[in-house]
Amino acid sequence: MKEIILAKCGEIVLKGLNRRHFESMLLRQTRGALKRYGEFDVTTKQSTVYIEPLEEVADMDEVVDKISRIFGFVKISRAVVADKNIEDMKAQAAAHIAPRLAGYKTFKVESKRSDKRFPMTSLEISREVGGAILSACPHLRVDVHNPDIIVHAEVREAAAYIHAGQIDAAGGMPYGSAGKGVLLLSGGIDSPVAAHMIAKRGVQIVPLHFFSPPYTGERAKMKVIKLAQILTDFCPGMRLRVVHFTEIQKAILENCREELFTVIMRRFMMRVAYAVMKSTKAECLITGESLGQVASQTLQAIGITDATVPAVTLRPCIGMDKDEIVKISRKIGTFETSIEPYEDCCTVFTPKHPKTRPFIDEIEREEAKLDIDVLVQRATENIEIIDL
Ligand code: ATP
Ligand code: MG
């Protein structure tokens, strides 16, 4: 059996004049994602991308799975390729489409002929292919008005394609089509989910991790690298940036009031992230914060963190409950790694009684004791870049 994959484009079809640009990004990304699976011909027509293997593919399921994780596609179907004659179309439908209809009671065939030289009308094609499927599946009935499943037969330039049933794809917009953002990536559950949600809307992700040796160890760092590696599945080409944060944390610890430690530390994270945003030509920051989850995520604390730098900060988990975040985390495959028990720089120096309603003037008074610019500059200069 010869198979071809049809991937249906989502929102980009609404993009009017820019549609070509989005489409070519999506084609490029699809070709890139398929490189390690063999040679494919990837073309687009009428908001569908056709992916045709040009050689024997070891595992077509794996290829479909990979495509289902490319942002920009909403549905995927696997079509059987038939020669452009009705006998072969019937034979392929009976042999390879009929078995996929076992769980349905009624069906109909819808046909399309983009090659108008084909000697039968669409209606005739549907009738013939439908007949072949009925002979192969006596349990089925034809229902043209309200079928459980529709079988599609398409006669195109090179061949005829027959398919039935679709699987859901990732949705969203092509990766990178909406610009670039710096993600504050901890080893926790929330920030990888935030990465997925924003990458899905087309933002290329630059992950940034704050690391506090010797208080956080190599294994904590390995865990974040592993998380970032999982994220590369939908954020291709990503590289992890690691900031050495110990000097800043010690300076805060030695000079500032203990109950304000976390908020002041988070403001430093924002400053370093902002410097990285500028140097990588990114246009926003992204965090995994969720309203009220911890003391540093009250409305007041988030407001004070937000006021640190003049950047748009996206917090896609802000209105989500933990179990909603966990659900996505399982789906994208980061959960098991996120719950590995290694410490984060945020937890090493957590104050006993963090202030949940800090005021900006008391924060600024404490920060005035520090040489903010020098601390941020030193941390930014020594960022380690890790290929994933
Ligand atoms: P996560 O939110 O990822 O599950 P967490 O809940 O332990 O981890 P919080 O203390 O809630 O993390 O931090 C809120 C957000 O701050 C994180 O989602 C992340 O965006 C950022 N953040 C926290 N710690 C770090 C770190 N070590 N490096 C980079 N970003 C961090
Ligand atoms: Mg969190």
Coordinates of C-alpha atoms and ligand atoms in Angstrom, one line a residue:
M1 CA 0.0 0.0 0.0
K2 CA 1.2 3.5 -0.8
E3 CA 0.1 6.2 1.6
I4 CA 0.2 10.0 1.6
I5 CA -0.6 12.3 4.5
L6 CA -3.0 15.2 4.1
A7 CA -2.5 17.9 6.8
K8 CA -5.2 20.6 6.9
C9 CA -4.1 24.1 7.7
G10 CA -5.8 26.0 10.5
E11 CA -6.1 29.7 11.1
I12 CA -3.5 30.7 8.5
V13 CA -6.2 30.2 5.9
L14 CA -7.8 33.4 7.3
K15 CA -4.7 35.4 6.8
G16 CA -5.6 37.1 3.5
L17 CA -2.6 38.8 1.9
N18 CA -0.1 37.3 4.4
R19 CA -1.3 33.8 3.8
R20 CA 1.5 32.9 1.4
H21 CA 4.1 33.9 4.0
F22 CA 2.5 31.7 6.7
E23 CA 2.1 28.9 4.3
S24 CA 5.8 28.9 3.2
M25 CA 6.8 28.9 6.9
L26 CA 4.6 25.9 7.5
L27 CA 6.0 24.1 4.5
R28 CA 9.6 24.8 5.6
Q29 CA 8.9 23.6 9.1
T30 CA 7.2 20.4 7.8
R31 CA 10.2 19.6 5.6
G32 CA 12.5 20.3 8.5
A33 CA 10.5 18.0 10.9
L34 CA 10.5 15.2 8.4
K35 CA 14.2 15.2 7.6
R36 CA 15.1 12.3 9.8
Y37 CA 12.3 10.1 8.5
G38 CA 13.4 10.0 4.8
E39 CA 12.6 11.8 1.5
F40 CA 9.2 13.4 1.2
D41 CA 7.5 15.6 -1.4
V42 CA 5.7 18.4 0.5
T43 CA 3.3 20.6 -1.4
T44 CA 0.3 22.7 -0.7
K45 CA -3.0 23.2 -2.4
Q46 CA -6.3 24.6 -1.1
S47 CA -5.3 24.9 2.5
T48 CA -4.1 21.3 2.7
V49 CA -0.4 20.3 2.8
Y50 CA 0.3 17.0 0.9
I51 CA 3.1 15.0 2.3
E52 CA 4.2 12.2 0.1
P53 CA 6.9 9.7 0.9
L54 CA 9.3 9.3 -2.0
E55 CA 10.8 6.1 -0.6
E56 CA 9.9 3.3 1.8
V57 CA 9.1 4.8 5.2
A58 CA 10.0 2.6 8.2
D59 CA 7.2 3.9 10.5
M60 CA 4.4 5.9 9.0
D61 CA 2.7 6.2 12.5
E62 CA 5.7 8.0 13.8
V63 CA 5.6 10.4 10.8
V64 CA 1.9 11.2 11.4
D65 CA 2.6 11.7 15.1
K66 CA 5.4 14.1 14.3
I67 CA 3.2 16.1 11.9
S68 CA 0.4 16.2 14.4
R69 CA 2.7 18.2 16.6
I70 CA 3.6 20.9 14.1
F71 CA 1.7 24.1 15.0
G72 CA -0.5 25.4 12.1
F73 CA -2.2 22.1 11.2
V74 CA -5.7 21.3 12.6
K75 CA -6.5 17.9 11.2
I76 CA -4.5 15.1 9.6
S77 CA -5.7 12.3 7.4
R78 CA -3.9 9.3 5.9
A79 CA -4.9 8.7 2.3
V80 CA -4.3 5.6 0.3
V81 CA -2.8 6.3 -3.1
A82 CA -4.5 4.6 -6.1
D83 CA -3.7 4.6 -9.8
K84 CA -6.0 6.9 -11.7
N85 CA -8.4 4.3 -12.9
I86 CA -11.6 3.3 -11.1
E87 CA -10.7 -0.4 -10.8
D88 CA -7.6 0.4 -8.7
M89 CA -9.5 3.0 -6.7
K90 CA -12.1 0.4 -5.8
A91 CA -9.5 -2.2 -5.0
Q92 CA -7.5 0.1 -2.7
A93 CA -10.7 1.3 -1.0
A94 CA -11.8 -2.2 -0.3
A95 CA -8.4 -3.4 0.9
H96 CA -7.3 -0.4 3.0
I97 CA -10.1 2.0 3.7
A98 CA -12.8 -0.6 4.5
P99 CA -10.9 -2.0 7.6
R100 CA -10.8 1.5 9.0
L101 CA -14.6 1.7 9.1
A102 CA -15.2 -1.3 11.4
G103 CA -16.5 0.9 14.2
Y104 CA -19.1 2.8 12.1
K105 CA -22.6 1.9 11.0
T106 CA -23.2 4.3 8.2
F107 CA -21.0 6.1 5.6
K108 CA -21.0 8.0 2.4
V109 CA -18.4 8.7 -0.3
E110 CA -17.6 12.2 -1.4
S111 CA -15.5 12.6 -4.5
K112 CA -13.6 15.4 -6.1
R113 CA -12.0 15.5 -9.5
S114 CA -9.4 18.1 -10.0
D115 CA -8.3 16.3 -13.2
K116 CA -11.4 16.9 -15.4
R117 CA -10.1 14.5 -18.0
F118 CA -10.9 11.6 -15.7
P119 CA -13.7 9.8 -17.6
M120 CA -16.2 9.6 -14.7
T121 CA -18.2 12.3 -12.9
S122 CA -17.7 12.8 -9.1
L123 CA -21.1 11.1 -8.5
E124 CA -20.1 8.1 -10.5
I125 CA -16.8 7.8 -8.7
S126 CA -18.6 7.9 -5.3
R127 CA -21.1 5.3 -6.4
E128 CA -18.4 2.9 -7.5
V129 CA -16.0 3.4 -4.6
G130 CA -19.0 3.1 -2.2
G131 CA -20.0 -0.1 -3.8
A132 CA -16.6 -1.6 -3.3
I133 CA -16.6 -0.6 0.4
L134 CA -20.1 -2.1 0.9
S135 CA -18.9 -5.4 -0.6
A136 CA -16.0 -5.5 1.8
C137 CA -18.0 -4.4 4.8
P138 CA -21.5 -5.9 4.8
H139 CA -22.2 -4.4 8.2
L140 CA -22.2 -0.8 6.7
R141 CA -25.1 1.1 5.3
V142 CA -24.9 4.2 3.1
D143 CA -26.4 7.3 4.5
V144 CA -26.0 10.4 2.3
H145 CA -27.6 12.8 4.7
N146 CA -26.2 12.0 8.1
P147 CA -23.4 9.5 7.8
D148 CA -21.2 8.4 10.8
I149 CA -18.1 8.8 8.6
I150 CA -17.3 10.3 5.2
V151 CA -14.9 8.6 2.8
H152 CA -13.2 11.0 0.5
A153 CA -12.0 10.1 -3.0
E154 CA -9.9 12.7 -4.9
V155 CA -8.7 12.3 -8.4
R156 CA -5.7 14.7 -8.8
E157 CA -2.9 15.3 -11.3
A158 CA -0.6 12.5 -10.3
A159 CA -2.8 9.9 -8.7
A160 CA -6.1 9.3 -6.8
Y161 CA -6.3 9.6 -3.1
I162 CA -8.8 7.9 -0.8
H163 CA -9.1 8.6 2.9
A164 CA -11.5 8.4 5.8
G165 CA -11.3 9.8 9.3
Q166 CA -9.1 12.4 10.7
I167 CA -6.9 12.9 13.7
D168 CA -6.6 16.1 15.6
A169 CA -3.4 18.1 15.1
A170 CA -1.7 20.7 17.2
G171 CA -3.6 23.7 15.9
G172 CA -2.2 27.2 16.4
M173 CA 0.1 29.2 14.1
P174 CA 3.4 28.3 12.5
Y175 CA 6.2 28.4 15.0
G176 CA 8.0 31.7 14.8
S177 CA 5.3 33.5 12.7
A178 CA 4.5 35.8 15.6
G179 CA 8.0 36.8 16.6
K180 CA 10.2 35.7 19.5
G181 CA 9.9 35.7 23.2
V182 CA 12.2 34.9 26.2
L183 CA 10.8 32.2 28.4
L184 CA 11.7 32.1 32.1
L185 CA 12.1 28.3 32.3
S186 CA 12.3 26.8 35.8
G187 CA 12.4 23.1 36.5
G188 CA 8.7 23.1 37.5
I189 CA 5.4 22.2 35.9
D190 CA 4.1 25.6 34.8
S191 CA 6.8 27.2 32.7
P192 CA 7.1 24.3 30.1
V193 CA 3.3 24.6 29.7
A194 CA 3.5 28.3 29.3
A195 CA 6.2 27.6 26.6
H196 CA 3.8 25.3 24.7
M197 CA 0.9 27.7 24.9
I198 CA 2.8 30.7 23.5
A199 CA 4.8 28.7 21.0
K200 CA 1.4 27.4 19.7
R201 CA 0.4 31.0 18.9
G202 CA 3.5 31.3 16.7
V203 CA 6.1 32.7 19.1
Q204 CA 9.7 31.4 18.8
I205 CA 10.9 30.5 22.3
V206 CA 14.3 31.6 23.8
P207 CA 14.4 29.7 27.1
L208 CA 16.3 31.2 30.0
H209 CA 17.1 29.4 33.2
F210 CA 18.4 30.8 36.5
F211 CA 20.8 28.5 38.2
S212 CA 22.5 29.0 41.6
P213 CA 25.5 26.8 42.1
P214 CA 26.4 25.4 44.5
Y215 CA 22.9 25.7 46.0
T216 CA 21.3 24.1 43.0
G217 CA 23.3 21.2 41.7
E218 CA 24.2 19.7 38.3
R219 CA 21.2 17.3 38.5
A220 CA 18.8 20.3 38.8
K221 CA 20.4 21.8 35.7
M222 CA 20.3 18.4 33.9
K223 CA 16.6 18.3 34.6
V224 CA 16.0 21.7 33.0
I225 CA 18.1 20.7 30.0
K226 CA 15.9 17.6 29.7
L227 CA 12.7 19.7 29.9
A228 CA 14.1 22.1 27.2
Q229 CA 14.9 19.0 25.0
I230 CA 11.3 17.8 25.3
L231 CA 10.2 21.3 24.3
T232 CA 12.3 21.2 21.1
D233 CA 9.8 18.8 19.8
F234 CA 7.5 21.7 19.0
C235 CA 10.1 24.5 19.3
P236 CA 12.7 23.3 16.8
G237 CA 16.2 24.7 16.9
M238 CA 15.9 26.1 20.5
R239 CA 19.0 26.7 22.6
L240 CA 18.9 27.0 26.4
R241 CA 20.5 30.0 28.1
V242 CA 21.6 29.5 31.7
V243 CA 22.2 32.5 34.0
H244 CA 24.5 32.1 37.0
F245 CA 22.3 33.7 39.7
T246 CA 24.1 33.0 42.9
E247 CA 25.9 36.4 43.2
I248 CA 22.6 38.3 42.9
Q249 CA 20.8 36.1 45.4
K250 CA 23.6 36.5 47.9
A251 CA 23.6 40.2 47.5
I252 CA 19.8 40.3 48.2
L253 CA 20.1 37.9 51.1
E254 CA 22.9 40.0 52.7
N255 CA 21.3 43.4 52.2
C256 CA 17.5 43.3 51.9
R257 CA 14.7 42.4 54.3
E258 CA 14.1 38.7 54.3
E259 CA 10.3 38.8 53.8
L260 CA 10.9 40.7 50.5
F261 CA 13.5 38.4 49.2
T262 CA 11.4 36.5 46.6
V263 CA 9.9 39.6 45.0
I264 CA 13.2 41.4 44.8
M265 CA 14.8 38.2 43.3
R266 CA 12.0 38.0 40.7
R267 CA 12.6 41.6 39.8
F268 CA 16.2 40.7 39.1
M269 CA 15.1 37.8 37.0
M270 CA 13.0 40.2 34.9
R271 CA 15.9 42.6 34.5
V272 CA 18.3 39.8 33.2
A273 CA 15.5 38.4 31.0
Y274 CA 14.9 41.8 29.6
A275 CA 18.6 42.2 28.7
V276 CA 18.4 38.8 26.9
M277 CA 15.2 39.9 25.2
K278 CA 17.0 42.9 23.8
S279 CA 20.2 41.0 22.8
T280 CA 18.2 38.2 21.0
K281 CA 15.8 40.7 19.4
A282 CA 12.9 39.1 21.1
E283 CA 9.7 41.1 21.8
C284 CA 8.2 39.7 25.0
L285 CA 8.9 37.8 28.2
I286 CA 7.0 34.6 29.1
T287 CA 6.5 33.1 32.5
G288 CA 4.5 30.2 34.1
E289 CA 3.0 32.3 36.8
S290 CA -0.6 31.5 38.0
L291 CA -2.6 33.9 40.0
G292 CA -2.4 33.2 43.7
Q293 CA -0.3 30.0 43.4
V294 CA 2.4 31.2 45.8
A295 CA 3.2 34.4 47.7
S296 CA 5.1 35.9 44.8
Q297 CA 2.1 35.4 42.5
T298 CA -0.5 37.6 44.3
L299 CA -1.9 40.4 42.3
Q300 CA 0.3 42.9 44.3
A301 CA 3.5 40.8 43.8
I302 CA 2.9 40.3 40.1
G303 CA 2.2 44.0 39.7
I304 CA 5.5 44.8 41.3
T305 CA 7.4 42.2 39.3
D306 CA 5.7 43.4 36.1
A307 CA 6.7 47.0 36.8
T308 CA 10.5 46.2 36.7
V309 CA 11.0 46.3 33.0
P310 CA 9.2 47.9 30.0
A311 CA 8.4 44.5 28.4
V312 CA 5.2 42.8 27.5
T313 CA 5.1 39.8 29.8
L314 CA 2.9 36.9 28.7
R315 CA 1.6 34.7 31.5
P316 CA -0.6 32.2 29.8
C317 CA -1.2 30.1 32.9
I318 CA -2.4 33.1 34.9
G319 CA -6.0 31.9 35.1
M320 CA -5.5 28.2 35.2
D321 CA -5.8 25.8 38.2
K322 CA -2.9 23.5 38.9
D323 CA -4.8 20.5 37.6
E324 CA -5.5 22.2 34.3
I325 CA -1.8 23.0 34.0
V326 CA -0.9 19.4 34.9
K327 CA -3.2 18.1 32.2
I328 CA -1.4 20.0 29.5
S329 CA 1.9 19.1 31.0
R330 CA 1.1 15.4 30.6
K331 CA -0.1 16.0 27.1
I332 CA 3.1 17.7 26.0
G333 CA 5.3 15.1 27.8
T334 CA 7.0 17.4 30.3
F335 CA 5.2 16.3 33.5
E336 CA 7.3 13.3 34.5
T337 CA 10.5 15.3 34.2
S338 CA 9.0 18.4 36.0
I339 CA 8.1 16.4 39.1
E340 CA 11.7 15.0 39.5
P341 CA 12.7 16.3 43.0
Y342 CA 15.5 18.7 42.3
E343 CA 15.7 22.1 43.9
D344 CA 15.2 25.4 42.1
C345 CA 17.0 28.6 42.8
C346 CA 13.7 30.1 43.9
T347 CA 13.3 27.5 46.7
V348 CA 16.8 27.6 48.0
F349 CA 16.4 30.9 49.9
T350 CA 12.7 31.1 50.4
P351 CA 11.8 33.3 53.3
K352 CA 9.8 31.8 56.2
H353 CA 7.1 34.5 55.9
P354 CA 7.2 36.1 52.5
K355 CA 5.2 39.3 52.3
T356 CA 2.1 38.6 50.0
R357 CA 1.2 42.3 49.7
P358 CA 4.5 44.1 49.2
F359 CA 4.5 47.9 48.4
I360 CA 6.6 49.3 45.6
D361 CA 8.3 51.9 47.8
E362 CA 9.5 49.4 50.4
I363 CA 10.9 47.2 47.5
E364 CA 12.7 50.2 46.0
R365 CA 14.1 51.2 49.3
E366 CA 15.6 47.7 49.7
E367 CA 16.9 47.6 46.1
A368 CA 18.6 51.0 46.6
K369 CA 21.1 49.1 48.8
L370 CA 22.3 47.1 45.8
D371 CA 24.2 48.0 42.7
I372 CA 21.6 46.8 40.4
D373 CA 23.2 47.7 37.1
V374 CA 26.5 46.0 37.9
L375 CA 24.8 42.9 39.2
V376 CA 22.6 42.5 36.2
Q377 CA 25.4 43.2 33.8
R378 CA 27.7 40.6 35.3
A379 CA 25.0 38.0 35.3
T380 CA 24.1 38.8 31.7
E381 CA 27.8 38.7 30.5
N382 CA 28.3 35.2 31.8
I383 CA 25.3 33.5 30.3
E384 CA 26.0 29.9 29.2
I385 CA 24.4 28.8 26.0
I386 CA 23.5 25.1 25.7
D387 CA 22.7 23.3 22.4
L388 CA 19.9 20.8 23.0
Ligands
ATP1 P1 6.8 26.3 37.5 O1 6.0 27.6 37.6 O2 7.6 26.3 36.2 O3 6.1 25.1 37.8 P2 7.4 26.9 40.0 O4 6.0 26.9 40.2 O5 8.3 26.1 40.9 O6 7.8 26.3 38.6 P3 7.5 29.5 40.6 O7 8.2 29.7 41.8 O8 6.0 29.4 40.6 O9 8.0 28.3 39.8 O10 7.9 30.6 39.6 C1 7.0 31.3 38.7 C2 7.7 31.5 37.3 O11 8.9 32.1 37.4 C3 8.0 30.2 36.6 O12 6.9 29.7 36.0 C4 9.1 30.6 35.7 O13 8.5 31.2 34.6 C5 9.8 31.6 36.5 N1 10.9 31.0 37.2 C6 11.0 30.5 38.5 N2 12.2 29.9 38.8 C7 12.9 30.1 37.7 C8 14.3 29.7 37.3 N3 15.1 29.1 38.2 N4 14.7 30.0 36.1 C9 13.9 30.6 35.2 N5 12.6 31.0 35.5 C10 12.1 30.7 36.7
MG2 MG 4.6 28.0 39.3

